[in-house]
mmCIF file of C-alpha atoms in Angstrom:
data_model
loop_
_atom_site.group_PDB
_atom_site.id
_atom_site.type_symbol
_atom_site.label_atom_id
_atom_site.label_comp_id
_atom_site.label_asym_id
_atom_site.label_seq_id
_atom_site.Cartn_x
_atom_site.Cartn_y
_atom_site.Cartn_z
ATOM 1 C CA UNK O 176 52.854 133.332 161.855
ATOM 2 C CA UNK O 177 51.501 131.227 164.693
ATOM 3 C CA UNK O 178 54.460 128.900 165.200
ATOM 4 C CA UNK O 179 57.560 131.088 165.176
ATOM 5 C CA UNK O 180 60.228 130.445 167.795
ATOM 6 C CA UNK O 181 63.292 132.441 168.749
ATOM 7 C CA UNK O 182 66.259 131.977 171.047
ATOM 8 C CA UNK O 183 68.737 129.134 171.186
ATOM 9 C CA UNK O 184 68.188 125.808 169.451
ATOM 10 C CA UNK O 185 68.481 122.436 171.131
ATOM 11 C CA UNK O 186 68.907 120.122 168.171
ATOM 12 C CA UNK O 187 69.402 117.078 170.394
ATOM 13 C CA UNK O 188 65.597 117.053 170.533
ATOM 14 C CA UNK O 189 65.715 115.538 167.042
ATOM 15 C CA UNK O 190 67.347 112.503 168.601
ATOM 16 C CA UNK O 191 64.575 112.277 171.166
ATOM 17 C CA UNK O 192 61.970 112.602 168.396
ATOM 18 C CA UNK O 193 63.366 109.680 166.398
ATOM 19 C CA UNK O 194 63.983 107.643 169.536
ATOM 20 C CA UNK O 195 60.349 108.170 170.492
ATOM 21 C CA UNK O 196 59.140 107.173 167.030
ATOM 22 C CA UNK O 197 61.299 104.029 167.177
ATOM 23 C CA UNK O 198 59.898 103.185 170.609
ATOM 24 C CA UNK O 199 56.285 103.671 169.566
ATOM 25 C CA UNK O 200 56.621 101.620 166.388
ATOM 26 C CA UNK O 201 58.499 98.835 168.178
ATOM 27 C CA UNK O 202 56.013 98.572 171.068
ATOM 28 C CA UNK O 203 52.701 99.698 169.588
ATOM 29 C CA UNK O 204 53.047 99.528 165.810
ATOM 30 C CA UNK O 205 53.114 101.893 162.867
ATOM 31 C CA UNK O 206 49.445 102.860 163.217
ATOM 32 C CA UNK O 207 50.125 104.102 166.746
ATOM 33 C CA UNK O 208 52.799 106.424 165.384
ATOM 34 C CA UNK O 209 50.393 107.591 162.701
ATOM 35 C CA UNK O 210 47.759 108.282 165.379
ATOM 36 C CA UNK O 211 50.162 110.313 167.521
ATOM 37 C CA UNK O 212 51.395 112.304 164.549
ATOM 38 C CA UNK O 213 47.793 112.873 163.386
ATOM 39 C CA UNK O 214 47.067 114.564 166.721
ATOM 40 C CA UNK O 215 50.278 116.533 166.338
ATOM 41 C CA UNK O 216 49.347 117.713 162.846
ATOM 42 C CA UNK O 217 45.722 118.570 163.529
ATOM 43 C CA UNK O 218 45.848 119.806 167.133
ATOM 44 C CA UNK O 219 49.356 121.105 167.788
ATOM 45 C CA UNK O 220 49.383 122.637 164.312
ATOM 46 C CA UNK O 221 45.691 123.498 164.317
ATOM 47 C CA UNK O 222 46.273 126.896 162.722
ATOM 48 C CA UNK O 223 47.995 125.343 159.708
ATOM 49 C CA UNK O 224 45.304 122.688 159.350
ATOM 50 C CA UNK O 225 42.416 125.136 159.738
ATOM 51 C CA UNK O 226 43.863 127.559 157.220
ATOM 52 C CA UNK O 227 44.352 124.767 154.700
ATOM 53 C CA UNK O 228 40.694 123.831 155.166
ATOM 54 C CA UNK O 229 39.876 127.410 154.214
ATOM 55 C CA UNK O 230 42.129 127.235 151.165
ATOM 56 C CA UNK O 231 44.974 129.281 152.633
ATOM 57 C CA UNK O 232 48.387 127.632 152.223
ATOM 58 C CA UNK O 233 50.428 130.577 153.504
ATOM 59 C CA UNK O 234 50.785 129.313 157.091
ATOM 60 C CA UNK O 235 52.021 125.921 155.873
ATOM 61 C CA UNK O 236 54.557 127.421 153.480
ATOM 62 C CA UNK O 237 55.684 129.885 156.146
ATOM 63 C CA UNK O 238 56.079 127.092 158.688
ATOM 64 C CA UNK O 239 58.203 124.941 156.374
ATOM 65 C CA UNK O 240 60.400 127.832 155.258
ATOM 66 C CA UNK O 241 60.848 129.423 158.680
ATOM 67 C CA UNK O 242 61.978 126.323 160.539
ATOM 68 C CA UNK O 243 64.197 124.947 157.790
ATOM 69 C CA UNK O 244 65.925 128.316 157.695
ATOM 70 C CA UNK O 245 66.106 128.579 161.498
ATOM 71 C CA UNK O 246 67.807 125.184 161.728
ATOM 72 C CA UNK O 247 70.229 125.848 158.866
ATOM 73 C CA UNK O 248 68.674 123.563 156.277
ATOM 74 C CA UNK O 249 69.494 123.765 152.568
ATOM 75 C CA UNK O 250 66.361 123.900 150.454
ATOM 76 C CA UNK O 251 64.445 125.536 147.654
ATOM 77 C CA UNK O 252 60.737 126.317 147.577
ATOM 78 C CA UNK O 253 58.976 126.787 144.276
ATOM 79 C CA UNK O 254 55.678 128.593 144.823
ATOM 80 C CA UNK O 255 52.836 128.525 142.347
ATOM 81 C CA UNK O 256 50.178 131.204 141.882
ATOM 82 C CA UNK O 257 47.454 128.873 143.118
ATOM 83 C CA UNK O 258 49.091 128.481 146.547
ATOM 84 C CA UNK O 259 50.662 125.131 145.764
ATOM 85 C CA UNK O 260 54.388 124.592 146.172
ATOM 86 C CA UNK O 261 57.268 122.204 145.775
ATOM 87 C CA UNK O 262 59.892 121.971 148.505
ATOM 88 C CA UNK O 263 63.201 120.286 147.774
ATOM 89 C CA UNK O 264 65.497 119.814 150.756
ATOM 90 C CA UNK O 265 69.075 118.991 149.857
ATOM 91 C CA UNK O 266 70.267 119.029 153.457
ATOM 92 C CA UNK O 267 67.738 118.276 156.168
ATOM 93 C CA UNK O 268 68.866 119.703 159.543
ATOM 94 C CA UNK O 269 67.099 116.908 161.416
ATOM 95 C CA UNK O 270 68.821 114.206 159.386
ATOM 96 C CA UNK O 271 72.172 115.972 159.680
ATOM 97 C CA UNK O 272 71.934 116.160 163.451
ATOM 98 C CA UNK O 273 70.731 112.583 163.806
ATOM 99 C CA UNK O 274 73.816 111.423 161.929
ATOM 100 C CA UNK O 275 75.949 113.537 164.258
ATOM 101 C CA UNK O 276 74.329 111.703 167.160
ATOM 102 C CA UNK O 277 75.160 108.403 165.506
ATOM 103 C CA UNK O 278 71.515 107.499 164.966
ATOM 104 C CA UNK O 279 70.343 105.474 162.016
ATOM 105 C CA UNK O 280 68.163 107.216 159.439
ATOM 106 C CA UNK O 281 65.641 104.435 159.309
ATOM 107 C CA UNK O 282 62.148 103.776 158.022
ATOM 108 C CA UNK O 283 60.667 105.484 161.082
ATOM 109 C CA UNK O 284 62.392 108.741 160.135
ATOM 110 C CA UNK O 285 60.654 108.548 156.775
ATOM 111 C CA UNK O 286 57.303 107.654 158.382
ATOM 112 C CA UNK O 287 57.500 110.569 160.836
ATOM 113 C CA UNK O 288 57.864 113.038 158.002
ATOM 114 C CA UNK O 289 55.291 111.347 155.772
ATOM 115 C CA UNK O 290 52.716 111.107 158.560
ATOM 116 C CA UNK O 291 53.289 114.703 159.640
ATOM 117 C CA UNK O 292 52.592 115.992 156.127
ATOM 118 C CA UNK O 293 49.478 113.822 155.912
ATOM 119 C CA UNK O 294 48.287 115.105 159.286
ATOM 120 C CA UNK O 295 48.838 118.768 158.439
ATOM 121 C CA UNK O 296 46.586 118.274 155.412
ATOM 122 C CA UNK O 297 44.075 116.026 157.161
ATOM 123 C CA UNK O 298 40.505 116.720 156.063
ATOM 124 C CA UNK O 299 41.618 119.606 153.807
ATOM 125 C CA UNK O 300 41.508 120.070 150.018
ATOM 126 C CA UNK O 301 45.247 119.403 149.868
ATOM 127 C CA UNK O 302 47.800 116.619 149.991
ATOM 128 C CA UNK O 303 51.444 117.100 150.897
ATOM 129 C CA UNK O 304 53.646 114.317 149.639
ATOM 130 C CA UNK O 305 56.997 113.306 151.087
ATOM 131 C CA UNK O 306 59.585 111.509 149.005
ATOM 132 C CA UNK O 307 63.103 110.662 150.047
ATOM 133 C CA UNK O 308 65.734 109.756 147.497
ATOM 134 C CA UNK O 309 68.808 107.596 147.922
ATOM 135 C CA UNK O 310 71.139 110.595 148.212
ATOM 136 C CA UNK O 311 69.101 111.930 151.160
ATOM 137 C CA UNK O 312 67.418 114.676 149.122
ATOM 138 C CA UNK O 313 63.716 114.973 149.899
ATOM 139 C CA UNK O 314 60.870 116.436 147.905
ATOM 140 C CA UNK O 315 57.504 117.581 149.233
ATOM 141 C CA UNK O 316 54.770 118.636 146.823
ATOM 142 C CA UNK O 317 51.553 120.327 147.878
ATOM 143 C CA UNK O 318 48.802 119.368 145.449
ATOM 144 C CA UNK O 319 45.049 119.385 145.394
ATOM 145 C CA UNK O 320 43.546 116.261 146.807
ATOM 146 C CA UNK O 321 42.041 114.105 144.085
ATOM 147 C CA UNK O 322 38.376 115.018 143.939
ATOM 148 C CA UNK O 323 38.987 118.203 146.033
ATOM 149 C CA UNK O 324 37.951 121.792 145.158
ATOM 150 C CA UNK O 325 40.770 123.614 143.386
ATOM 151 C CA UNK O 326 38.876 126.923 143.433
ATOM 152 C CA UNK O 327 39.359 127.358 147.195
ATOM 153 C CA UNK O 328 43.125 127.961 146.785
ATOM 154 C CA UNK O 329 44.356 131.530 147.251
ATOM 155 C CA UNK E 284 60.618 117.862 159.523
ATOM 156 C CA UNK E 285 59.278 118.277 163.018
ATOM 157 C CA UNK E 286 61.175 121.376 164.270
ATOM 158 C CA UNK E 287 63.397 120.702 167.276
ATOM 159 C CA UNK E 288 61.649 123.678 168.905
ATOM 160 C CA UNK E 289 58.394 121.690 168.822
ATOM 161 C CA UNK E 290 59.646 118.346 170.077
ATOM 162 C CA UNK E 291 58.008 118.957 173.466
ATOM 163 C CA UNK E 292 54.569 119.304 171.876
ATOM 164 C CA UNK E 293 55.031 116.015 170.005
ATOM 165 C CA UNK E 294 56.348 114.501 173.238
ATOM 166 C CA UNK E 295 53.163 115.659 174.981
ATOM 167 C CA UNK E 296 51.106 113.780 172.350
ATOM 168 C CA UNK E 297 53.193 110.659 172.989
ATOM 169 C CA UNK E 298 52.436 110.995 176.716
ATOM 170 C CA UNK E 299 48.699 111.274 176.100
ATOM 171 C CA UNK E 300 48.771 108.194 173.869
ATOM 172 C CA UNK E 301 50.725 106.180 176.431
ATOM 173 C CA UNK E 302 48.529 107.314 179.338
ATOM 174 C CA UNK E 303 45.557 105.977 177.400
ATOM 175 C CA UNK E 304 47.241 102.554 177.142
ATOM 176 C CA UNK E 305 47.024 102.092 180.915
ATOM 177 C CA UNK E 306 49.210 102.123 184.038
ATOM 178 C CA UNK E 307 52.948 101.745 183.584
ATOM 179 C CA UNK E 308 53.178 102.576 179.886
ATOM 180 C CA UNK E 309 54.399 106.124 180.473
ATOM 181 C CA UNK E 310 56.966 105.040 183.038
ATOM 182 C CA UNK E 311 58.417 102.425 180.661
ATOM 183 C CA UNK E 312 58.763 105.059 177.965
ATOM 184 C CA UNK E 313 60.550 107.416 180.325
ATOM 185 C CA UNK E 314 62.976 104.626 181.182
ATOM 186 C CA UNK E 315 63.699 104.332 177.475
ATOM 187 C CA UNK E 316 64.275 108.095 177.310
ATOM 188 C CA UNK E 317 66.597 107.725 180.267
ATOM 189 C CA UNK E 318 68.632 105.067 178.464
ATOM 190 C CA UNK E 319 68.838 107.371 175.431
ATOM 191 C CA UNK E 320 69.909 110.272 177.639
ATOM 192 C CA UNK E 321 72.698 108.224 179.229
ATOM 193 C CA UNK E 322 74.680 108.785 176.032
ATOM 194 C CA UNK E 323 74.585 112.510 176.694
ATOM 195 C CA UNK E 324 75.350 112.661 180.396
ATOM 196 C CA UNK E 325 76.015 109.458 182.383
ATOM 197 C CA UNK E 326 79.796 109.366 181.948
ATOM 198 C CA UNK E 327 80.036 113.081 182.699
ATOM 199 C CA UNK E 328 78.011 112.601 185.897
ATOM 200 C CA UNK E 329 80.085 109.598 186.979
ATOM 201 C CA UNK E 330 83.426 111.221 186.253
ATOM 202 C CA UNK E 331 82.785 114.796 187.330
ATOM 203 C CA UNK E 332 80.021 114.417 189.896
ATOM 204 C CA UNK E 333 78.045 117.463 190.987
ATOM 205 C CA UNK E 334 80.288 119.830 188.994
ATOM 206 C CA UNK E 335 79.680 117.759 185.872
ATOM 207 C CA UNK E 336 75.949 117.893 186.536
ATOM 208 C CA UNK E 337 76.143 121.634 186.997
ATOM 209 C CA UNK E 338 77.983 121.959 183.670
ATOM 210 C CA UNK E 339 75.412 119.771 181.926
ATOM 211 C CA UNK E 340 72.406 121.729 183.201
ATOM 212 C CA UNK E 341 74.104 125.053 182.598
ATOM 213 C CA UNK E 342 74.440 123.997 178.931
ATOM 214 C CA UNK E 343 70.762 123.000 178.929
ATOM 215 C CA UNK E 344 69.812 126.310 180.571
ATOM 216 C CA UNK E 345 71.286 128.135 177.597
ATOM 217 C CA UNK E 346 70.241 125.825 174.750
ATOM 218 C CA UNK E 347 66.699 125.294 175.955
ATOM 219 C CA UNK E 348 66.240 128.952 176.932
ATOM 220 C CA UNK E 349 65.432 128.119 180.566
ATOM 221 C CA UNK E 350 64.777 130.663 183.300
ATOM 222 C CA UNK E 351 66.687 128.424 185.659
ATOM 223 C CA UNK E 352 68.767 129.025 188.793
ATOM 224 C CA UNK E 353 71.472 126.491 189.644
ATOM 225 C CA UNK E 354 73.080 126.490 193.068
ATOM 226 C CA UNK E 355 76.110 124.230 193.479
ATOM 227 C CA UNK E 356 77.561 123.546 196.906
ATOM 228 C CA UNK E 357 79.983 120.924 198.145
ATOM 229 C CA UNK E 358 77.281 118.379 198.776
ATOM 230 C CA UNK E 359 74.289 119.417 196.714
ATOM 231 C CA UNK E 360 73.214 120.713 193.338
ATOM 232 C CA UNK E 361 69.929 122.564 193.676
ATOM 233 C CA UNK E 362 67.904 123.674 190.668
ATOM 234 C CA UNK E 363 65.020 126.118 190.736
ATOM 235 C CA UNK E 364 63.155 126.318 187.472
ATOM 236 C CA UNK E 365 61.634 129.773 187.613
ATOM 237 C CA UNK E 366 59.869 129.328 184.285
ATOM 238 C CA UNK E 367 60.149 126.037 182.426
ATOM 239 C CA UNK E 368 60.264 126.512 178.640
ATOM 240 C CA UNK E 369 59.209 122.906 178.087
ATOM 241 C CA UNK E 370 55.950 123.064 180.024
ATOM 242 C CA UNK E 371 55.406 126.635 178.838
ATOM 243 C CA UNK E 372 55.433 125.455 175.223
ATOM 244 C CA UNK E 373 53.094 122.591 176.012
ATOM 245 C CA UNK E 374 50.684 125.007 177.697
ATOM 246 C CA UNK E 375 50.983 127.561 174.869
ATOM 247 C CA UNK E 376 49.574 124.981 172.544
ATOM 248 C CA UNK E 377 46.326 124.349 170.712
ATOM 249 C CA UNK E 378 46.463 120.732 171.909
ATOM 250 C CA UNK E 379 45.715 119.844 175.533
ATOM 251 C CA UNK E 380 48.566 119.244 177.942
ATOM 252 C CA UNK E 381 49.077 115.891 179.611
ATOM 253 C CA UNK E 382 48.455 116.263 183.356
ATOM 254 C CA UNK E 383 51.570 114.165 183.896
ATOM 255 C CA UNK E 384 53.831 116.225 181.668
ATOM 256 C CA UNK E 385 56.055 117.380 184.534
ATOM 257 C CA UNK E 386 56.671 113.813 185.692
ATOM 258 C CA UNK E 387 58.823 113.132 182.656
ATOM 259 C CA UNK E 388 61.917 114.936 183.961
ATOM 260 C CA UNK E 389 62.136 112.802 187.086
ATOM 261 C CA UNK E 390 61.209 109.827 184.907
ATOM 262 C CA UNK E 391 64.481 110.046 183.018
ATOM 263 C CA UNK E 392 66.765 111.993 185.349
ATOM 264 C CA UNK E 393 66.142 109.782 188.390
ATOM 265 C CA UNK E 394 67.352 106.530 186.809
ATOM 266 C CA UNK E 395 70.448 108.185 185.287
ATOM 267 C CA UNK E 396 71.415 109.649 188.653
ATOM 268 C CA UNK E 397 70.810 106.345 190.398
ATOM 269 C CA UNK E 398 73.216 104.700 187.946
ATOM 270 C CA UNK E 399 75.751 107.444 188.667
ATOM 271 C CA UNK E 400 75.388 106.823 192.409
ATOM 272 C CA UNK E 401 73.504 109.999 193.348
ATOM 273 C CA UNK E 402 70.226 110.786 195.085
ATOM 274 C CA UNK E 403 67.537 112.904 193.454
ATOM 275 C CA UNK E 404 64.572 114.668 195.010
ATOM 276 C CA UNK E 405 62.079 116.761 193.072
ATOM 277 C CA UNK E 406 59.160 119.011 193.878
ATOM 278 C CA UNK E 407 56.840 119.847 191.008
ATOM 279 C CA UNK E 408 53.844 122.062 191.602
ATOM 280 C CA UNK E 409 50.548 122.199 189.775
ATOM 281 C CA UNK E 410 50.588 120.704 186.258
ATOM 282 C CA UNK E 411 49.743 124.069 184.701
ATOM 283 C CA UNK E 412 52.411 126.124 186.466
ATOM 284 C CA UNK E 413 55.870 125.867 184.851
ATOM 285 C CA UNK E 414 58.037 125.903 187.997
ATOM 286 C CA UNK E 415 59.814 123.195 189.967
ATOM 287 C CA UNK E 416 62.737 122.456 192.254
ATOM 288 C CA UNK E 417 65.122 119.544 192.489
ATOM 289 C CA UNK E 418 68.092 118.589 194.629
ATOM 290 C CA UNK E 419 70.889 116.132 193.861
ATOM 291 C CA UNK E 420 72.991 114.728 196.698
ATOM 292 C CA UNK E 421 76.083 112.541 196.731
ATOM 293 C CA UNK E 422 75.328 111.559 200.333
ATOM 294 C CA UNK E 423 72.217 109.513 201.073
ATOM 295 C CA UNK E 424 71.926 110.799 204.636
ATOM 296 C CA UNK E 425 71.754 114.374 203.373
ATOM 297 C CA UNK E 426 69.140 113.378 200.818
ATOM 298 C CA UNK E 427 67.102 111.743 203.574
ATOM 299 C CA UNK E 428 67.430 114.918 205.667
ATOM 300 C CA UNK E 429 66.108 116.980 202.776
ATOM 301 C CA UNK E 430 63.154 114.662 202.352
ATOM 302 C CA UNK E 431 62.354 114.997 206.060
ATOM 303 C CA UNK E 432 62.524 118.758 205.772
ATOM 304 C CA UNK E 433 60.030 118.664 202.910
ATOM 305 C CA UNK E 434 57.742 116.313 204.834
ATOM 306 C CA UNK E 435 57.857 118.642 207.839
ATOM 307 C CA UNK E 436 56.744 121.485 205.579
ATOM 308 C CA UNK E 437 54.019 119.312 204.063
ATOM 309 C CA UNK E 438 55.545 119.638 200.598
ATOM 310 C CA UNK E 439 54.897 116.763 198.186
ATOM 311 C CA UNK E 440 57.985 115.404 196.511
ATOM 312 C CA UNK E 441 59.307 112.465 194.512
ATOM 313 C CA UNK E 442 62.630 110.839 195.265
ATOM 314 C CA UNK E 443 64.978 108.474 193.480
ATOM 315 C CA UNK E 444 66.984 106.737 196.162
ATOM 316 C CA UNK E 445 68.385 103.459 194.879
#
């Protein structure tokens, strides 16, 4: 898997991530955040994006599972034979650490996650939704983009 | 979730966006980072001085997996980053690195140290080589002496003095 990391974790970076998102939205607007995260999803995570274009969801699933596990998240992934999946996160490690830092889980937290999923799937046959419920549980569903080619899925 | 391991690559994208906005935008952002970082370290630096700074960066050395040498003496804390994990991750990246990536450390550390009453000098090399040095002094005269030494050796540096 292209994006594995090992060694110690520095979870305070989550604080810097949200602080940066807050700064960008406040000074440049929501579309600026979307633009930055689009570059993140399509260039930083090029391997994920390229594989999705080719109908291979394995890198995306591996990425989600690996880093949630590495950071101690609580989640379940339901995989389907056609490469689609549903990810339910009952305890998000990023959210947990942000609360520890005393940071507000605000709209920009939601936008970061939503935009990242959109960017990972940019210009691919897939869409990855992001929903957050009142109790903090989140649900991400990988589906075929409306009007996309379902036969490319492995 | 953006993994905490990959914050630096997102950060790099923020830098590229801000660079494209024109002069001064990056520096203002780093000041905001500095204000955010104050929560983590300003009181420690004020109360425990160079030892507190050593303790802070020793913690960072471990958590951020740095190949970093810290040398604490009575009047100076000297750091040699032998291999920076932050720039290394940005370079080991399918996205391009901002040429100003290395400026971000001084961008937030300098203002915090100024507020704590200390003097900071940094030497960063080429933007694609993950090594750097910095020195923190409690005494301005000693900081000035260090800067003169670097000038005499024709070494480019940045300083945060007042």
